[in-house]
Amino acid sequence: MLNSYDIIIIGAGPAGATFARIAEKSQKILLIDGSSDGKPCGGLLAPDAQKALACFDLTLPREVLVDPQIFSVRTIDLKTKQQRWYQRLYINVDRKKFDNWLVSLSPFNVTKEKGICFKIQKENDGYIVTYKNSSGETINAYGKNLIGADGANSIVRRSFFPKLHTRQYVAIQQWFEEEREIAKPFYSCIFDADTTDCCSWSISKDGYIIFGGAFAPKNCRSIFENQKEKLIKFGFPLNNPVKTEACMVLRPNSLKSFCCGGDGIFLIGEAAGFISPSSLEGISYAINSAVMLNNALLSDKKDKHKEYKRATKSLRLKLIVKNLKCPLMYDPYLRKIIMKSGFSSIEIYQK
Ligand SMILES: Cc1cc2nc3c(=O)[nH]c(=O)nc-3n(C[C@H](O)[C@H](O)[C@H](O)COP(=O)(O)OP(=O)(O)OC[C@H]3O[C@@H](n4cnc5c(N)ncnc54)[C@H](O)[C@@H]3O)c2cc1C
């Protein structure tokens, strides 16, 4: 028997979980997610993400937080060997627990399914979604509307809107056990023009150091190792990884990098291209686009697609402005001047 829903959401990251939580309770919703290990992520809630949560008057449970909390970022340019520290007001979280917590807030009208969607077909006025559930069974479900909240490599976007013009990177992260006796936890942002035109990072998290970076797809793994070697020489304790993870990450650079959907399909979060091209911060855009879609669907406007596109104009403009600011961070020459000047950096008394 084919189960029928008003809305099927594919992906229960911050975008999908937020939409499921706030959507009208009269809607019968299916929320499908295939993740078992959690999404590779730095797990830092930037001020914009904190504001997005604050707008719901939500408080973060302690179990979601990890040790330590972070006040500064050590910024390193591997080519010029320059270093500066900048104040940052992030909240350091366990990303898997954060996502699980958001999903746990879904109300009674949301059916949650563990499963990987591998086929979507247009059928009459809706869509048939085919997924493999956690017992290995193939299930078909019918949805009048479909929400693609399935992240950078969205099957919804690839199936129906394949002409998205955006830069795609491979994000690779490795986890290392911290030697507790000598550990001095910190957060760093690393630039290395020889290996990537994007950035890398290291973050201490509950006794581990995560080192990750975003690289152009070609030879990304060997380039990652190359950069890691440089950091080991720089004194980073990055030997004997206990876990390696990778996924695609988008980096929008023009208005053509965004797609809100069409014909009964709505894209939210990174599936729509909403992620900062400068910092790769995406959680706030995921939450905010889910809110904007919900408002569009609740509005009295007849054309919900037009209304959602209109509502997300502010997100697109914000991301385009961030893209225009990118050269200040990513152009090696400009970065050298800015880091040398010490502009907006803080002084560290004991390094
Ligand atoms: C390495 C890395 C580090 C990052 N660090 C940060 C950070 O510290 N702070 C920050 O704000 N942003 C960070 N980002 C960006 C941020 O993770 C994303 O922009 C954000 O998670 C997007 O949320 P989303 O809900 O749109 O998609 P996602 O969080 O990607 O969620 C998509 C969900 O869809 C599911 N899914 C995908 N395909 C299918 C399918 N076929 N069937 C079923 N389920 C499916 C996935 O399992 C996943 O749970 C980072 C990104 C990367 C790659």
XYZ file of N, CA, C and O in Angstrom, residues 223-349:
508
model
N 45.850 16.129 -1.713
C 46.074 17.548 -1.368
C 45.821 17.768 0.136
O 46.552 18.484 0.815
N 44.780 17.092 0.645
C 44.479 17.168 2.086
C 45.686 16.669 2.896
O 46.117 17.306 3.867
N 46.238 15.504 2.467
C 47.381 14.925 3.193
C 48.585 15.872 3.140
O 49.303 16.042 4.122
N 48.767 16.482 1.967
C 49.863 17.430 1.775
C 49.736 18.600 2.766
O 50.694 18.999 3.432
N 48.510 19.130 2.884
C 48.313 20.253 3.799
C 48.498 19.809 5.256
O 49.053 20.536 6.082
N 48.047 18.584 5.539
C 48.190 18.063 6.909
C 49.673 17.977 7.296
O 50.058 18.345 8.407
N 50.501 17.495 6.339
C 51.947 17.400 6.597
C 52.521 18.761 6.977
O 53.327 18.885 7.891
N 52.084 19.797 6.241
C 52.584 21.153 6.532
C 52.201 21.571 7.951
O 52.982 22.194 8.661
N 50.968 21.201 8.353
C 50.505 21.600 9.686
C 51.229 20.820 10.780
O 51.475 21.343 11.872
N 51.567 19.557 10.483
C 52.327 18.772 11.468
C 53.675 19.469 11.705
O 54.107 19.660 12.846
N 54.286 19.931 10.595
C 55.565 20.661 10.739
C 55.362 21.967 11.507
O 56.263 22.479 12.143
N 54.154 22.503 11.444
C 53.810 23.748 12.141
C 53.502 23.488 13.620
O 53.187 24.387 14.377
N 53.522 22.203 14.015
C 53.308 21.865 15.429
C 51.934 21.317 15.750
O 51.605 21.093 16.917
N 51.093 21.084 14.722
C 49.761 20.538 14.998
C 49.871 19.035 15.277
O 50.522 18.315 14.520
N 49.202 18.529 16.333
C 49.288 17.095 16.664
C 48.329 16.268 15.804
O 47.296 15.802 16.268
N 48.673 16.073 14.530
C 47.738 15.425 13.600
C 48.258 14.057 13.133
O 48.252 13.754 11.940
N 48.707 13.225 14.075
C 49.157 11.884 13.715
C 48.097 10.865 14.130
O 47.367 11.079 15.085
N 48.038 9.743 13.430
C 47.143 8.622 13.749
C 45.665 9.012 13.856
O 45.083 8.996 14.946
N 45.058 9.353 12.732
C 43.624 9.692 12.784
C 42.780 8.504 13.226
O 43.088 7.368 12.884
N 41.728 8.782 13.999
C 40.832 7.696 14.416
C 39.579 7.653 13.534
O 38.837 6.680 13.545
N 39.337 8.708 12.781
C 38.162 8.722 11.895
C 38.416 9.687 10.733
O 38.991 10.759 10.942
N 38.011 9.269 9.529
C 38.090 10.159 8.364
C 36.694 10.254 7.768
O 36.007 9.239 7.636
N 36.259 11.455 7.439
C 34.925 11.622 6.851
C 35.007 12.658 5.740
O 35.904 13.506 5.734
N 34.084 12.564 4.795
C 34.108 13.508 3.668
C 32.704 13.711 3.133
O 31.843 12.834 3.255
N 32.466 14.865 2.553
C 31.187 15.122 1.886
C 31.366 16.318 0.954
O 32.395 16.982 0.982
N 30.351 16.544 0.147
C 30.407 17.689 -0.753
C 30.008 18.955 0.012
O 29.192 18.896 0.926
N 30.601 20.080 -0.358
C 30.151 21.355 0.202
C 30.077 22.371 -0.943
O 30.926 22.371 -1.830
N 29.018 23.182 -0.937
C 28.824 24.160 -2.015
C 29.423 25.506 -1.615
O 29.566 25.812 -0.431
N 29.745 26.287 -2.651
C 30.284 27.626 -2.387
C 29.693 28.581 -3.417
O 30.263 28.779 -4.489
N 28.512 29.140 -3.123
C 27.834 29.963 -4.127
C 28.647 31.192 -4.517
O 29.293 31.804 -3.672
N 28.623 31.512 -5.818
C 29.376 32.697 -6.254
C 28.594 33.591 -7.215
O 29.132 34.556 -7.728
N 27.313 33.248 -7.480
C 26.494 34.150 -8.292
C 25.026 33.815 -8.024
O 24.720 32.797 -7.383
N 24.130 34.629 -8.562
C 22.701 34.365 -8.334
C 22.274 33.037 -8.950
O 21.300 32.429 -8.520
N 23.044 32.559 -9.941
C 22.722 31.267 -10.559
C 23.079 30.093 -9.646
O 22.812 28.938 -9.963
N 23.727 30.383 -8.517
C 24.115 29.311 -7.592
C 22.956 28.870 -6.703
O 23.113 27.950 -5.904
N 21.821 29.568 -6.795
C 20.705 29.257 -5.898
C 19.522 28.716 -6.684
O 19.272 29.132 -7.816
N 18.792 27.782 -6.071
C 17.588 27.254 -6.711
C 16.560 26.965 -5.621
O 16.834 26.199 -4.692
N 15.412 27.614 -5.720
C 14.381 27.450 -4.682
C 13.388 26.339 -5.020
O 12.537 26.003 -4.211
N 13.468 25.784 -6.249
C 12.566 24.689 -6.622
C 11.547 25.134 -7.650
O 11.742 26.118 -8.361
N 10.446 24.384 -7.741
C 9.381 24.671 -8.701
C 8.487 23.452 -8.845
O 8.883 22.330 -8.483
N 7.257 23.660 -9.342
C 6.333 22.564 -9.638
C 6.096 21.624 -8.439
O 6.221 20.399 -8.558
N 5.810 22.209 -7.288
C 5.496 21.389 -6.105
C 6.711 20.916 -5.328
O 6.585 20.205 -4.328
N 7.901 21.298 -5.799
C 9.138 20.935 -5.077
C 9.751 22.222 -4.522
O 9.892 23.210 -5.251
N 10.116 22.194 -3.237
C 10.768 23.351 -2.618
C 12.127 22.905 -2.086
O 12.214 21.872 -1.417
N 13.167 23.681 -2.398
C 14.500 23.370 -1.877
C 14.820 24.336 -0.747
O 14.584 25.545 -0.873
N 15.352 23.797 0.353
C 15.739 24.657 1.486
C 17.151 24.278 1.939
O 17.657 23.199 1.622
N 17.770 25.185 2.691
C 19.105 24.912 3.223
C 20.145 24.808 2.118
O 20.046 25.447 1.068
N 21.130 23.951 2.355
C 22.238 23.866 1.394
C 21.783 23.257 0.068
O 22.391 23.507 -0.976
N 20.708 22.475 0.079
C 20.178 21.926 -1.179
C 19.828 23.052 -2.143
O 19.935 22.907 -3.362
N 19.406 24.198 -1.587
C 19.051 25.356 -2.419
C 20.275 26.210 -2.734
O 20.169 27.187 -3.471
N 21.417 25.864 -2.144
C 22.650 26.637 -2.363
C 22.913 27.656 -1.272
O 23.835 28.464 -1.379
N 22.112 27.607 -0.172
C 22.250 28.620 0.873
C 23.342 28.226 1.878
O 23.101 27.455 2.815
N 24.535 28.734 1.663
C 25.667 28.521 2.584
C 26.662 29.650 2.323
O 26.805 30.100 1.173
N 27.329 30.091 3.369
C 28.253 31.221 3.196
C 29.482 30.807 2.388
O 30.179 29.860 2.763
N 29.783 31.528 1.291
C 30.979 31.185 0.517
C 32.263 31.612 1.219
O 33.339 31.154 0.877
N 32.150 32.471 2.247
C 33.371 32.927 2.915
C 33.727 32.039 4.103
O 34.865 31.612 4.243
N 32.749 31.695 4.947
C 33.072 30.924 6.160
C 32.570 29.484 6.099
O 32.875 28.696 6.980
N 31.777 29.138 5.085
C 31.091 27.839 4.976
C 30.091 27.638 6.118
O 29.721 26.515 6.430
N 29.657 28.742 6.743
C 28.618 28.634 7.773
C 27.290 28.381 7.065
O 26.927 29.111 6.132
N 26.577 27.329 7.464
C 25.354 26.999 6.744
C 24.150 26.747 7.628
O 23.022 26.674 7.139
N 24.380 26.616 8.945
C 23.260 26.228 9.818
C 22.213 27.346 9.887
O 21.008 27.087 9.818
N 22.669 28.600 9.958
C 21.683 29.692 10.045
C 20.854 29.774 8.765
O 19.640 29.992 8.808
N 21.509 29.567 7.611
C 20.771 29.645 6.333
C 19.771 28.498 6.219
O 18.691 28.651 5.648
N 20.156 27.339 6.763
C 19.251 26.181 6.734
C 17.990 26.494 7.542
O 16.863 26.305 7.072
N 18.191 27.005 8.767
C 17.040 27.294 9.640
C 16.196 28.429 9.041
O 14.969 28.334 8.938
N 16.882 29.495 8.608
C 16.134 30.665 8.118
C 15.360 30.359 6.834
O 14.242 30.838 6.650
N 15.949 29.547 5.946
C 15.215 29.251 4.702
C 13.998 28.374 5.003
O 12.954 28.502 4.351
N 14.114 27.489 6.017
C 12.954 26.669 6.408
C 11.825 27.560 6.929
O 10.648 27.355 6.611
N 12.199 28.578 7.705
C 11.198 29.516 8.236
C 10.544 30.280 7.082
O 9.317 30.446 7.030
N 11.377 30.711 6.130
C 10.848 31.487 4.995
C 9.900 30.640 4.151
O 8.878 31.125 3.672
N 10.236 29.358 3.987
C 9.333 28.489 3.215
C 8.011 28.311 3.953
O 6.931 28.398 3.354
N 8.096 28.106 5.256
C 6.855 27.923 6.017
C 5.970 29.164 5.910
O 4.760 29.059 5.687
N 6.598 30.346 6.033
C 5.823 31.588 5.911
C 5.187 31.700 4.529
O 4.037 32.124 4.394
N 5.942 31.296 3.499
C 5.410 31.381 2.128
C 4.214 30.442 1.968
O 3.194 30.811 1.378
N 4.321 29.231 2.528
C 3.220 28.269 2.385
C 1.987 28.711 3.174
O 0.856 28.416 2.799
N 2.224 29.432 4.288
C 1.089 29.903 5.103
C 0.477 31.186 4.552
O -0.620 31.575 4.962
N 1.183 31.844 3.641
C 0.697 33.142 3.149
C -0.554 32.941 2.284
O -0.837 31.833 1.823
N -1.267 34.047 2.068
C -2.474 33.928 1.236
C -2.150 34.074 -0.249
O -3.046 34.100 -1.086
N -0.854 34.144 -0.569
C -0.467 34.271 -1.980
C -0.739 32.950 -2.698
O -0.475 31.868 -2.154
N -1.250 33.057 -3.932
C -1.620 31.849 -4.675
C -0.371 31.090 -5.138
O -0.286 29.867 -5.019
N 0.597 31.853 -5.635
C 1.806 31.219 -6.170
C 2.852 31.092 -5.050
O 3.600 32.024 -4.764
N 2.855 29.923 -4.408
C 3.741 29.723 -3.244
C 5.217 29.735 -3.659
O 6.083 30.153 -2.894
N 5.495 29.268 -4.871
C 6.891 29.269 -5.333
C 7.418 30.693 -5.468
O 8.531 31.000 -5.042
N 6.571 31.539 -6.065
C 6.966 32.937 -6.252
C 7.186 33.597 -4.885
O 8.142 34.346 -4.679
N 6.307 33.274 -3.942
C 6.381 33.877 -2.611
C 7.643 33.405 -1.871
O 8.319 34.192 -1.209
N 7.963 32.103 -2.008
C 9.180 31.585 -1.342
C 10.425 32.242 -1.962
O 11.351 32.642 -1.260
N 10.420 32.372 -3.282
C 11.567 32.990 -3.953
C 11.711 34.450 -3.505
O 12.810 34.927 -3.219
N 10.560 35.129 -3.381
C 10.605 36.526 -2.942
C 11.155 36.601 -1.504
O 12.013 37.406 -1.188
N 10.667 35.688 -0.652
C 11.069 35.712 0.762
C 12.566 35.447 0.933
O 13.195 35.984 1.850
N 13.135 34.617 0.061
C 14.554 34.255 0.234
C 15.504 35.230 -0.474
O 16.715 35.013 -0.469
N 14.937 36.295 -1.039
C 15.785 37.276 -1.736
C 16.865 37.831 -0.783
O 18.019 37.997 -1.152
N 16.449 38.068 0.486
C 17.407 38.632 1.448
C 18.571 37.658 1.690
O 19.722 38.077 1.852
N 18.279 36.351 1.687
C 19.362 35.366 1.883
C 20.321 35.399 0.701
O 21.540 35.378 0.863
N 19.730 35.445 -0.499
C 20.580 35.438 -1.704
C 21.473 36.677 -1.731
O 22.667 36.587 -2.004
N 20.872 37.839 -1.398
C 21.666 39.075 -1.430
C 22.783 39.030 -0.386
O 23.919 39.407 -0.653
N 22.444 38.520 0.801
C 23.445 38.436 1.875
C 24.627 37.559 1.425
O 25.790 37.889 1.647
N 24.293 36.449 0.758
C 25.350 35.522 0.330
C 26.177 36.112 -0.812
O 27.388 35.892 -0.883
N 25.534 36.881 -1.677
C 26.281 37.518 -2.772
C 27.228 38.582 -2.197
O 28.379 38.698 -2.616
N 26.748 39.320 -1.185
C 27.625 40.316 -0.543
C 28.811 39.603 0.121
O 29.959 40.034 0.023
N 28.532 38.458 0.763
C 29.633 37.691 1.382
C 30.627 37.252 0.318
O 31.835 37.248 0.532
N 30.104 36.883 -0.850
C 30.986 36.454 -1.932
C 31.876 37.618 -2.391
O 33.059 37.431 -2.673
N 31.293 38.825 -2.419
C 32.081 39.989 -2.841
C 33.194 40.293 -1.836
O 34.234 40.828 -2.189
N 32.939 39.918 -0.565
C 33.950 40.182 0.477
C 35.053 39.119 0.490
O 36.067 39.269 1.162
N 34.819 38.010 -0.233
C 35.758 36.878 -0.187
C 37.214 37.252 -0.485
O 38.121 36.750 0.180
N 37.473 38.122 -1.493
C 38.876 38.430 -1.787
C 39.653 38.936 -0.567
O 40.849 38.681 -0.439
N 38.960 39.628 0.360
C 39.660 40.132 1.552
C 40.219 38.983 2.387
O 41.218 39.109 3.078
N 39.525 37.832 2.336
C 39.994 36.661 3.086
C 40.858 35.747 2.231
O 41.812 35.144 2.697
N 40.466 35.609 0.954
C 41.053 34.521 0.155
C 42.097 34.966 -0.860
O 42.826 34.131 -1.375
N 42.168 36.256 -1.174
C 43.225 36.691 -2.082
C 44.528 36.768 -1.267
O 44.600 37.520 -0.285
N 45.554 35.969 -1.649
C 46.761 35.894 -0.807
C 47.393 37.260 -0.548
O 47.863 37.531 0.556
N 47.379 38.139 -1.571
C 48.030 39.442 -1.424
C 47.261 40.327 -0.432
O 47.836 40.891 0.501
N 45.917 40.402 -0.627
C 45.100 41.231 0.278
C 45.140 40.681 1.708
O 45.215 41.426 2.682
N 45.108 39.338 1.803
C 45.135 38.722 3.147
C 46.436 39.079 3.875
O 46.441 39.391 5.059
N 47.542 39.051 3.099
C 48.846 39.362 3.693
C 48.833 40.775 4.286
O 49.260 40.999 5.422
N 48.273 41.714 3.504
C 48.241 43.113 3.974
C 47.365 43.223 5.223
O 47.741 43.843 6.220
N 46.183 42.566 5.171
C 45.245 42.695 6.298
C 45.819 42.041 7.555
O 45.769 42.607 8.649
N 46.418 40.846 7.375
C 46.971 40.174 8.561
C 48.154 40.965 9.120
O 48.329 41.076 10.327
N 48.949 41.525 8.220
C 50.106 42.309 8.674
C 49.646 43.537 9.465
O 50.234 43.898 10.488
N 48.547 44.151 8.994
C 48.060 45.369 9.668
C 47.493 45.054 11.057
O 47.408 45.917 11.912
N 47.080 43.796 11.261
C 46.485 43.421 12.551
C 45.043 43.881 12.674
O 44.431 43.784 13.745
N 44.457 44.352 11.571
C 43.095 44.893 11.590
C 42.106 43.922 12.248
O 42.029 42.774 11.851
N 41.413 44.387 13.244
C 40.384 43.687 14.041
C 40.883 42.422 14.756
O 40.093 41.626 15.261
N 42.213 42.246 14.823
C 42.731 41.080 15.556
C 42.846 41.413 17.045
O 42.733 42.573 17.443
N 43.068 40.388 17.864
C 43.260 40.628 19.299
C 44.684 40.221 19.673
O 45.296 39.383 18.998
N 45.174 40.801 20.753
C 46.526 40.462 21.187
C 46.451 39.266 22.137
O 45.601 39.225 23.026
N 47.322 38.293 21.910
C 47.362 37.132 22.806
C 48.580 37.311 23.714
O 49.706 37.469 23.229
N 48.358 37.282 25.028
C 49.460 37.592 25.950
C 50.440 36.433 26.085
O 51.626 36.612 26.147
